[in-house]
Coordinates of C-alpha atoms in Angstrom, one line a residue:
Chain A
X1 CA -17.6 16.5 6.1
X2 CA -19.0 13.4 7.9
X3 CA -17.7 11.9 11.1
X4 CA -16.4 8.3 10.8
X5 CA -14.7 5.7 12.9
X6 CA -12.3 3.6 11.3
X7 CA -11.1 0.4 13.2
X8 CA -7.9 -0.5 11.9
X9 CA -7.0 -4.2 13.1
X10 CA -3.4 -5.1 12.9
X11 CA -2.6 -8.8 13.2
X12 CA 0.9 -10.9 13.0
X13 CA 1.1 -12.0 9.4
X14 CA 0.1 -16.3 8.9
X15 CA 3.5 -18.4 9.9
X16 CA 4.8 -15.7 12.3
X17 CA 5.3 -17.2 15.7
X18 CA 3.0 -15.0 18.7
X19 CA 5.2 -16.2 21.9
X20 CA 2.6 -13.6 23.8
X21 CA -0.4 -15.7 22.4
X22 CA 1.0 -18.7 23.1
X23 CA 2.1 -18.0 27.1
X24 CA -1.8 -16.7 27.2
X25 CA -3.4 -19.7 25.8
X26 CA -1.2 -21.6 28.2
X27 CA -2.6 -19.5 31.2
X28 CA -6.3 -20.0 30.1
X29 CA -5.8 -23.5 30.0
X30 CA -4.3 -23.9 32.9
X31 CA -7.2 -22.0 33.9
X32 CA -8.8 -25.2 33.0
X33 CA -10.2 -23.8 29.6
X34 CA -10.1 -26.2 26.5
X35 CA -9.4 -24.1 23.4
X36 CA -7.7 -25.0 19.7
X37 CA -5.9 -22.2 19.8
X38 CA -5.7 -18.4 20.0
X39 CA -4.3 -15.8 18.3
X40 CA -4.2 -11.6 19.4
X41 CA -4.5 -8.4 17.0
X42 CA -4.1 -4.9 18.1
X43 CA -7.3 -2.7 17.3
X44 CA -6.8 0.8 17.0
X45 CA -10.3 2.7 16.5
X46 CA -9.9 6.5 14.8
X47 CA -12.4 8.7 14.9
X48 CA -12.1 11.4 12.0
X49 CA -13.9 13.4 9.9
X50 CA -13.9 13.0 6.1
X51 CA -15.6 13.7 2.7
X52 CA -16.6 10.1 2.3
X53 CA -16.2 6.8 3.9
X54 CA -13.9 6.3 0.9
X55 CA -11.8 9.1 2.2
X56 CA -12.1 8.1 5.5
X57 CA -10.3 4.6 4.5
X58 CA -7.8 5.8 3.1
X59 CA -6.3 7.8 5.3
X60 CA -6.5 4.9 8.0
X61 CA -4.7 2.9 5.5
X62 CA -1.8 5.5 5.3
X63 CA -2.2 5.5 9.3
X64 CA -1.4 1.6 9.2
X65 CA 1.3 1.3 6.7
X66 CA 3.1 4.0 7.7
X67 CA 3.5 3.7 11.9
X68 CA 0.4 1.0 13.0
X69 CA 1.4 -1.9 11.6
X70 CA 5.0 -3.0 10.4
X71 CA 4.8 -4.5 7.3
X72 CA 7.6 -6.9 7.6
X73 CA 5.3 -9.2 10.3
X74 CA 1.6 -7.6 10.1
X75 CA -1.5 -8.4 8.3
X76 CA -4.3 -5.2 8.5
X77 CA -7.5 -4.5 7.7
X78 CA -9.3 -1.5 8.3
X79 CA -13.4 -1.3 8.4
X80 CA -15.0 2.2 8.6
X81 CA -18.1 3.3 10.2
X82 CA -20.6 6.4 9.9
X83 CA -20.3 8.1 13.9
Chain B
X1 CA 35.4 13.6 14.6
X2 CA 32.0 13.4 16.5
X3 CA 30.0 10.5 17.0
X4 CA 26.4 11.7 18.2
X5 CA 24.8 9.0 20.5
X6 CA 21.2 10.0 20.1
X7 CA 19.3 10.2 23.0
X8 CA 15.3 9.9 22.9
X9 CA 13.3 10.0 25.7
X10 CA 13.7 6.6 27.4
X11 CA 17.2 5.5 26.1
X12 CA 19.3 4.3 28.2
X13 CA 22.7 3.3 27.1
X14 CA 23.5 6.7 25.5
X15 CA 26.1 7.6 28.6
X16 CA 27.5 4.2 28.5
X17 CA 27.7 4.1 24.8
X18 CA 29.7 7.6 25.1
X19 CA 31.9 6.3 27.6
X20 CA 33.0 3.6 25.7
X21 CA 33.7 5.3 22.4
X22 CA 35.8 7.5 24.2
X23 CA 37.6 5.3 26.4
X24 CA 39.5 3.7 22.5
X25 CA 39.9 7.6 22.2
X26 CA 36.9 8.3 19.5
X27 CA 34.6 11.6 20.3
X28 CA 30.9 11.6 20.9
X29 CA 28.5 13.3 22.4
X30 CA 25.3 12.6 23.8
X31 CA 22.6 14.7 21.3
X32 CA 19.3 14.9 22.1
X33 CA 17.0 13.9 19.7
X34 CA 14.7 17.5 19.4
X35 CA 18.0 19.1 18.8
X36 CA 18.9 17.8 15.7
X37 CA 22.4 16.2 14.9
X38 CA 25.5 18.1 14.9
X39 CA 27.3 20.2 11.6
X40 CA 30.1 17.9 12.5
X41 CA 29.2 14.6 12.8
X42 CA 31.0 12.0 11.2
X43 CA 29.7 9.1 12.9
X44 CA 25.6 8.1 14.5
X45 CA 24.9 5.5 17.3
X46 CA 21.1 4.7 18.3
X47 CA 21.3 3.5 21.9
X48 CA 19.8 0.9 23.9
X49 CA 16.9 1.7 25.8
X50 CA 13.3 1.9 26.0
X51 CA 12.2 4.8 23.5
X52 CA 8.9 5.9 24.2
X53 CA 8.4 3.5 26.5
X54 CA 8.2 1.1 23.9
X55 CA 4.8 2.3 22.9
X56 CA 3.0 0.5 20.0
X57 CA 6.4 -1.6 19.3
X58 CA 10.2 -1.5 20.4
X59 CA 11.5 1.4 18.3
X60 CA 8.4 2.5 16.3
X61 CA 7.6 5.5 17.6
X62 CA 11.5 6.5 17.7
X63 CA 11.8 5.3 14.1
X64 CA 8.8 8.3 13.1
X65 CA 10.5 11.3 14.6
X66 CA 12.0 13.8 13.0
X67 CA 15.7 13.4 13.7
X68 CA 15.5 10.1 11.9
X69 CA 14.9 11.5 8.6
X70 CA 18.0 13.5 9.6
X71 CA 19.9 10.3 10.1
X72 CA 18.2 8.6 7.3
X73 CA 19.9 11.3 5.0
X74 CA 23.4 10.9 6.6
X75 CA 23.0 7.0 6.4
X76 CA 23.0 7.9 2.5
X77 CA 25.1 10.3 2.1
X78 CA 27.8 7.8 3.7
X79 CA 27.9 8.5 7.4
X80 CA 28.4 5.4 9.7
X81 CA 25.3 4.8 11.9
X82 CA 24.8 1.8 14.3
X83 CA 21.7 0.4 16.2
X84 CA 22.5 -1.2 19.5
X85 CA 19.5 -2.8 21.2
X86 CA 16.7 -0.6 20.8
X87 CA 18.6 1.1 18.2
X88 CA 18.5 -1.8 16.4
X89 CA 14.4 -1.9 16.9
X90 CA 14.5 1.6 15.8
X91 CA 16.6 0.9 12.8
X92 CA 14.9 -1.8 11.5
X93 CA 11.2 0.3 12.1
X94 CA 12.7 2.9 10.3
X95 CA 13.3 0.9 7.6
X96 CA 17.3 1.7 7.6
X97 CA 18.0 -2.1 8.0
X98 CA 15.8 -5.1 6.9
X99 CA 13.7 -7.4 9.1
X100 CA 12.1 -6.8 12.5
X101 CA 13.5 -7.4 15.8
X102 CA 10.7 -8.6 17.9
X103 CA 9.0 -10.4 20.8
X104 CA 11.7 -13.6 22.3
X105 CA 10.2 -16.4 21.6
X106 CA 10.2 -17.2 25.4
X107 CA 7.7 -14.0 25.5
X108 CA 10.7 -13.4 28.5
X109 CA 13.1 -10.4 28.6
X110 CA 16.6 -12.1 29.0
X111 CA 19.4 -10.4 30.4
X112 CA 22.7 -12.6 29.8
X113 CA 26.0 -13.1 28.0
X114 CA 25.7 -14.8 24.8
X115 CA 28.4 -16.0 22.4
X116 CA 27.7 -14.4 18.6
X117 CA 30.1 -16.3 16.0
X118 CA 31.2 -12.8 13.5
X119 CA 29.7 -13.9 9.7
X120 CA 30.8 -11.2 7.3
X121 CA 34.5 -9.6 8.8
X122 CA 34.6 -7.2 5.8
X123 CA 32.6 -4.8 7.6
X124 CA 33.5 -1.4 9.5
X125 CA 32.0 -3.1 12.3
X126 CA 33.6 -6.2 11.9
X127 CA 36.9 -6.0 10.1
X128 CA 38.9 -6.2 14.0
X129 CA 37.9 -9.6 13.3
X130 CA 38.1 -12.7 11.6
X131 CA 35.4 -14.4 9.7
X132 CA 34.7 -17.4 12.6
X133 CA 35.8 -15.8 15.1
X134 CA 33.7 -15.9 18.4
X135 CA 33.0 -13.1 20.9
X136 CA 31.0 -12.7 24.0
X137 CA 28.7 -10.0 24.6
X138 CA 25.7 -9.5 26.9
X139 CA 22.1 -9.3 25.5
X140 CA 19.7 -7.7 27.5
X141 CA 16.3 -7.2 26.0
X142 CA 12.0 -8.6 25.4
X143 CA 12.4 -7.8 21.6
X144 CA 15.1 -9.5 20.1
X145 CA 14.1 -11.9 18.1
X146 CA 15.1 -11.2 14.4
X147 CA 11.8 -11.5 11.7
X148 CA 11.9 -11.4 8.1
X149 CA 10.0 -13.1 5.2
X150 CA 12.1 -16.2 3.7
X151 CA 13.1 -14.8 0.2
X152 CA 14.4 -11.6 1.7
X153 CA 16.7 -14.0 4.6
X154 CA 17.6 -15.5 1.5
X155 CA 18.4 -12.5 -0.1
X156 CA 20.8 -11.2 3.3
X157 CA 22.6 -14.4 3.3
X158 CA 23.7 -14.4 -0.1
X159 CA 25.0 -11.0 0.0
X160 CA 27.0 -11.0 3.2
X161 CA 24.3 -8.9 5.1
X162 CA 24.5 -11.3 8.4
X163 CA 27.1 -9.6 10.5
X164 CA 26.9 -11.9 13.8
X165 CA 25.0 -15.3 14.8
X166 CA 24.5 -16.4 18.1
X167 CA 26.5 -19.5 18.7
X168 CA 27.7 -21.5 21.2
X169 CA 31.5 -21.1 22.6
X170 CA 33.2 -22.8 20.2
X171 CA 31.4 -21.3 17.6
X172 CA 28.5 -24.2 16.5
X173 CA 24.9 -22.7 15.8
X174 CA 22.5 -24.6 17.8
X175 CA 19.0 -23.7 18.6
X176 CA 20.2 -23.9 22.3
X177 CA 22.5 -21.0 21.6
X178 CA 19.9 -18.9 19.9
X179 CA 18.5 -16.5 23.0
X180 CA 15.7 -15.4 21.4
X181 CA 14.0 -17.6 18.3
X182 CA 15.8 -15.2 15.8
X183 CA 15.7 -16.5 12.3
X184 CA 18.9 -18.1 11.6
X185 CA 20.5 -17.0 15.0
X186 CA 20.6 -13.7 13.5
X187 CA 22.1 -10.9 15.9
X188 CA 22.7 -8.7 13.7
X189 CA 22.5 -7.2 10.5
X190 CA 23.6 -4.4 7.5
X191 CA 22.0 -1.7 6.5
X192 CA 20.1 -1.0 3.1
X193 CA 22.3 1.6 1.7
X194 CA 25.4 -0.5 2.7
X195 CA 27.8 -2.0 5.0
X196 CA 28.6 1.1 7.3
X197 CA 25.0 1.2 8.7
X198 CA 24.3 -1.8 10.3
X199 CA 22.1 -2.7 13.6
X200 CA 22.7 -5.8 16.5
X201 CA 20.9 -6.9 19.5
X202 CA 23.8 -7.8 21.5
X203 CA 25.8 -4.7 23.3
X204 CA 29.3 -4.0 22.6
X205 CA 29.6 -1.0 24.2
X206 CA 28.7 -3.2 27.8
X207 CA 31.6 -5.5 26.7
X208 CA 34.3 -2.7 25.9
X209 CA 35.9 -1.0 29.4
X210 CA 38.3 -3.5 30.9
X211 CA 36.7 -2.8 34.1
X212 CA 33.7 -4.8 33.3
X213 CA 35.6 -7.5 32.3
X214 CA 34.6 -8.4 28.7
X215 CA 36.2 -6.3 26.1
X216 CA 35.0 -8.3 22.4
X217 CA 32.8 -5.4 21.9
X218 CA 35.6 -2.6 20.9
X219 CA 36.1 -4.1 17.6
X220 CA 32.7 -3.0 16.7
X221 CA 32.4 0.3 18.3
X222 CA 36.5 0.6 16.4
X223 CA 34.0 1.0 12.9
X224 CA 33.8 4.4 14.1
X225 CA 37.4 4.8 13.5
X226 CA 38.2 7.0 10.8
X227 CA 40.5 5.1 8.3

């Protein structure tokens, strides 16, 4: 078994509206920042040990569809490093 | 008869939700949610509240314990189960109704009295009523705001599934009367193995004893009723 981390970034799916984004971008500009625009995830990193990075994926995957993200508005990705 | 008003850690509108089934003369009980639901039980409310603190999202750490698969199984197997509020958050997360309910597009929690105009009065929840008809309730939470992917709203309103729309008094749906951004003022909505479970964001059981004042929630909390 090898120790990994897996980062598992959940993110509110294209065309879903992020009111908490929006009222922050409106406090960093009236912070006097100039921006485009800004969007937030949630990052989750999960240390765990596994048989392979493969492994190690997988079951961050399971972690994410089944209680991280909600499938109805998020978008996740999950990238997996060697500790 | 028992209707169990499950209580998690954090609700807080399972004694009110009590009270108010029993004051049209229909049991429940308060059942805490590590004891499991009652032999009994013939009816399920998920409360209002704030679940786990609302931890990771409204309702999605309630939606993963273990009495929901409990409920999940009586939702099947017939029993009438209704999300109030947070129950509604926890119904949805638990995949027992469709859609997500979440952060108001004002990024505000609002705490008012809202006018919902009933869509669908061939409902448990709904049949007191009359298709048009217009009720006031109070809403009172951050996460209300009713999400779903277009073909599957499209799918809900062609078969019936809307049970309420916010709306103004005399029953016009206008952006102005939608509290929270929901997709087509949705307030509330049935369940996925049929009419008798069904989840809103508005609270009847606030607008049922006289004493408060408003009483257009007993129709829905009168779905309990056994025919």
């Amino acid at each position: 078994m090898t120790g990994y981390t897996a980062t598992v970034t959940v993110r509110l799916k294209s065309g879903v509206l992020d009111p908490e984004a929006e009222t922050t971008q409106q406090a960093l500009e009236r912070l006097g920042f100039e921006l485009e625009d800004l969007r937030s995830a949630d990052r989750f990193e999960i240390d765990l040990d596994a048989a392979s990075a493969t492994d190690a994926r997988e079951r961050a995957e399971e972690m994410a569809e089944r209680l991280l993200a909600n499938p109805t508005i998020h978008d996740y990705e999950v990238d997996v490093t060697e500790r | 008869m028992t209707v169990a008003v499950v209580q998690f850690g954090g609700s807080n509108c399972d004694r009110d939700t009590v009270q108010a089934l029993e004051s049209l003369g229909i049991e429940a009980e308060r059942v805490w949610h590590e004891d499991g639901l009652p032999a009994d039980v013939e009816g399920i409310v998920l409360p209002g509240g704030f679940s786990y603190g609302d931890y990771l999202r409204a309702g999605a750490m309630a939606a993963h314990s273990p009495i929901m698969d409990e409920v999940r199984d009586a939702a099947v197997a017939g029993t009438p189960v209704l999300g109030i509020c947070n129950g509604a958050q926890i119904g949805c997360e638990a995949s027992l109704t469709p859609g997500a309910f979440t952060t108001n597009e004002s990024a505000r929690f609002q705490c008012e009295h809202v006018h919902v105009r009933v869509e669908n009065a061939d409902t448990p929840w709904t049949r007191q009523y009359e298709e048009g008809d217009v009720i006031e309730l109070p809403i009172a939470h951050g996460e209300g705001r009713f999400e779903i992917d277009d073909d599957r709203l499209e799918t809900l309103e062609d078969e019936g599934r809307v049970l309420f729309r916010y709306c103004e008094a005399d029953g016009t749906v206008t952006p102005e009367a939608n509290p929270n951004g929901s997709k087509h003022s949705i307030a509330g909505v049935t369940g996925e193995e049929g009419d008798h479970v069904a989840v809103l964001m508005p609270h009847p059981e606030r607008a049922t004893l006289a004493d408060i004042g408003v009483t257009d929630g007993q129709g829905v909390l009168e779905g309990f009723r056994a025919d």
